[in-house]
């Protein structure tokens, strides 16, 4: 099996797997599942860095690990062996970055974060050109001992590394990514809200009206804005919610800018942005005052 990425400018060669597993789908699924487990571990570790308690990281990871969203990623060997590891590495990179910001100088955590960022881009170069956005969000949103001037220098370091790795060895493929974009802004906005609604109106409801998906996405966005305004004085709520939105939009963009159709809930294009949605959802539900206590929040998340 030889998989070409970015018009042949970067080659992932899985021939050695052919020699080991031949064409056994079970073996490739097992490898993909192992990569998916690694992604969930990395996401949980990242959530432990940004939440003050343990229940929110557990619940967010539980939904990611058992949910229906993006389940179609397992249908292709290419997706499971590139997307899952790439997301795992970027979450580990962000986790080390957050820890590094808690120290007053460049430390092992910062160096490890830079290396992990580079690996995450190489693993999925064709869709990784927006990874720098959540990295910059972490640098400027999350607290630590670094002053603004140092954070500015640090952000330049990450930006140079990001685009250097992204374009190195694959300039033709990188340019092809931009040239393939469809610029109809109104259509993009419509399907952005529709695909946001697809996270709630999952396929089991058998809903075919696009307008209902769009309305659902708009309502979700309005609810979030009201929620953010109401809790604007709560630091964790504000920081994590903003980061969740930044993650969702930035990781939806590489896929959403190239599509003019409704993505069903299990479509692989929805998986990269889904963790951002989960961060906002967990924070939102944790602030609600249910008459039966916090266990109700857990039940709702498990149902979702």
Short mmCIF file of C-alpha atoms in Angstrom, two decimals, residues 94-214:
data_model
loop_
_atom_site.label_atom_id
_atom_site.label_comp_id
_atom_site.label_asym_id
_atom_site.label_seq_id
_atom_site.Cartn_x
_atom_site.Cartn_y
_atom_site.Cartn_z
CA UNK A 94 -0.25 22.05 23.41
CA UNK A 95 -0.08 20.27 26.77
CA UNK A 96 3.69 20.71 26.99
CA UNK A 97 3.31 24.32 25.87
CA UNK A 98 0.87 25.08 28.71
CA UNK A 99 3.26 23.52 31.20
CA UNK A 100 6.16 25.46 29.69
CA UNK A 101 4.31 28.77 30.10
CA UNK A 102 4.17 28.11 33.84
CA UNK A 103 7.95 28.48 33.99
CA UNK A 104 9.77 31.76 33.45
CA UNK A 105 12.15 30.60 30.72
CA UNK A 106 12.50 28.22 27.81
CA UNK A 107 12.39 24.75 29.31
CA UNK A 108 12.28 21.13 28.27
CA UNK A 109 8.50 21.45 27.90
CA UNK A 110 8.81 24.20 25.29
CA UNK A 111 11.40 22.27 23.30
CA UNK A 112 9.31 19.10 23.45
CA UNK A 113 6.25 21.09 22.37
CA UNK A 114 8.06 22.43 19.31
CA UNK A 115 9.22 18.95 18.31
CA UNK A 116 5.73 17.47 18.77
CA UNK A 117 4.21 20.28 16.70
CA UNK A 118 6.60 19.49 13.84
CA UNK A 119 5.72 15.78 14.02
CA UNK A 120 1.99 16.54 14.01
CA UNK A 121 2.37 18.59 10.82
CA UNK A 122 4.44 15.94 9.05
CA UNK A 123 1.87 13.28 9.97
CA UNK A 124 -0.95 15.17 8.25
CA UNK A 125 0.63 17.97 6.23
CA UNK A 126 -2.27 18.29 3.81
CA UNK A 127 -4.69 19.45 6.55
CA UNK A 128 -2.29 20.84 9.18
CA UNK A 129 -1.88 24.40 7.93
CA UNK A 130 -4.21 25.77 10.66
CA UNK A 131 -2.48 24.04 13.60
CA UNK A 132 -0.68 27.29 14.36
CA UNK A 133 -3.97 28.98 15.32
CA UNK A 134 -4.71 26.95 18.50
CA UNK A 135 -0.99 27.15 19.34
CA UNK A 136 -1.13 30.95 19.29
CA UNK A 137 -4.39 30.82 21.27
CA UNK A 138 -2.66 28.85 24.02
CA UNK A 139 0.29 31.26 24.09
CA UNK A 140 -1.90 34.34 24.55
CA UNK A 141 -4.93 32.96 26.43
CA UNK A 142 -3.56 30.71 29.14
CA UNK A 143 -1.89 32.09 32.27
CA UNK A 144 1.73 31.59 33.21
CA UNK A 145 4.95 33.37 34.15
CA UNK A 146 5.75 34.58 30.64
CA UNK A 147 5.25 38.31 30.06
CA UNK A 148 3.70 39.62 26.83
CA UNK A 149 7.06 40.41 25.21
CA UNK A 150 8.35 36.87 25.75
CA UNK A 151 5.06 35.41 24.54
CA UNK A 152 5.40 37.46 21.36
CA UNK A 153 8.88 36.04 20.72
CA UNK A 154 7.61 32.55 21.52
CA UNK A 155 4.70 32.92 19.09
CA UNK A 156 7.15 33.93 16.35
CA UNK A 157 9.23 30.82 17.07
CA UNK A 158 6.20 28.57 16.73
CA UNK A 159 4.98 30.37 13.60
CA UNK A 160 8.33 30.05 11.81
CA UNK A 161 8.58 26.37 12.75
CA UNK A 162 4.99 25.68 11.72
CA UNK A 163 5.17 27.15 8.24
CA UNK A 164 8.75 26.00 7.73
CA UNK A 165 7.78 22.38 8.34
CA UNK A 166 4.53 22.75 6.43
CA UNK A 167 6.16 24.05 3.26
CA UNK A 168 9.48 22.22 3.45
CA UNK A 169 9.63 19.36 0.97
CA UNK A 170 6.07 19.97 -0.15
CA UNK A 171 5.73 23.44 -1.75
CA UNK A 172 3.68 22.15 -4.69
CA UNK A 173 1.30 20.27 -2.43
CA UNK A 174 0.98 23.22 -0.06
CA UNK A 175 0.11 25.55 -2.94
CA UNK A 176 -2.43 23.03 -4.25
CA UNK A 177 -4.24 23.20 -0.92
CA UNK A 178 -4.85 26.92 -1.36
CA UNK A 179 -5.66 26.67 -5.06
CA UNK A 180 -8.36 24.08 -4.36
CA UNK A 181 -10.34 26.36 -2.03
CA UNK A 182 -13.83 27.47 -3.03
CA UNK A 183 -14.29 31.15 -2.18
CA UNK A 184 -18.12 31.49 -2.02
CA UNK A 185 -18.33 33.01 1.46
CA UNK A 186 -22.12 32.90 1.89
CA UNK A 187 -22.22 29.23 0.97
CA UNK A 188 -19.38 28.53 3.39
CA UNK A 189 -21.19 30.28 6.23
CA UNK A 190 -24.39 28.36 5.51
CA UNK A 191 -22.66 25.00 5.60
CA UNK A 192 -20.60 26.00 8.62
CA UNK A 193 -23.79 26.35 10.66
CA UNK A 194 -25.34 23.30 9.00
CA UNK A 195 -22.36 21.12 9.87
CA UNK A 196 -22.36 22.53 13.40
CA UNK A 197 -25.98 21.41 13.64
CA UNK A 198 -24.94 18.00 12.36
CA UNK A 199 -23.17 17.43 15.69
CA UNK A 200 -26.60 17.46 17.36
CA UNK A 201 -28.95 16.17 14.64
CA UNK A 202 -27.17 12.87 14.18
CA UNK A 203 -28.12 10.50 11.39
CA UNK A 204 -30.42 8.35 13.51
CA UNK A 205 -32.98 11.14 13.36
CA UNK A 206 -33.11 10.77 9.55
CA UNK A 207 -33.54 14.50 8.97
CA UNK A 208 -33.05 15.59 5.36
CA UNK A 209 -33.90 19.31 5.46
CA UNK A 210 -30.73 21.39 5.22
CA UNK A 211 -32.48 24.43 6.70
CA UNK A 212 -33.11 22.59 9.96
CA UNK A 213 -29.39 21.88 10.31
CA UNK A 214 -28.59 25.53 9.61
#
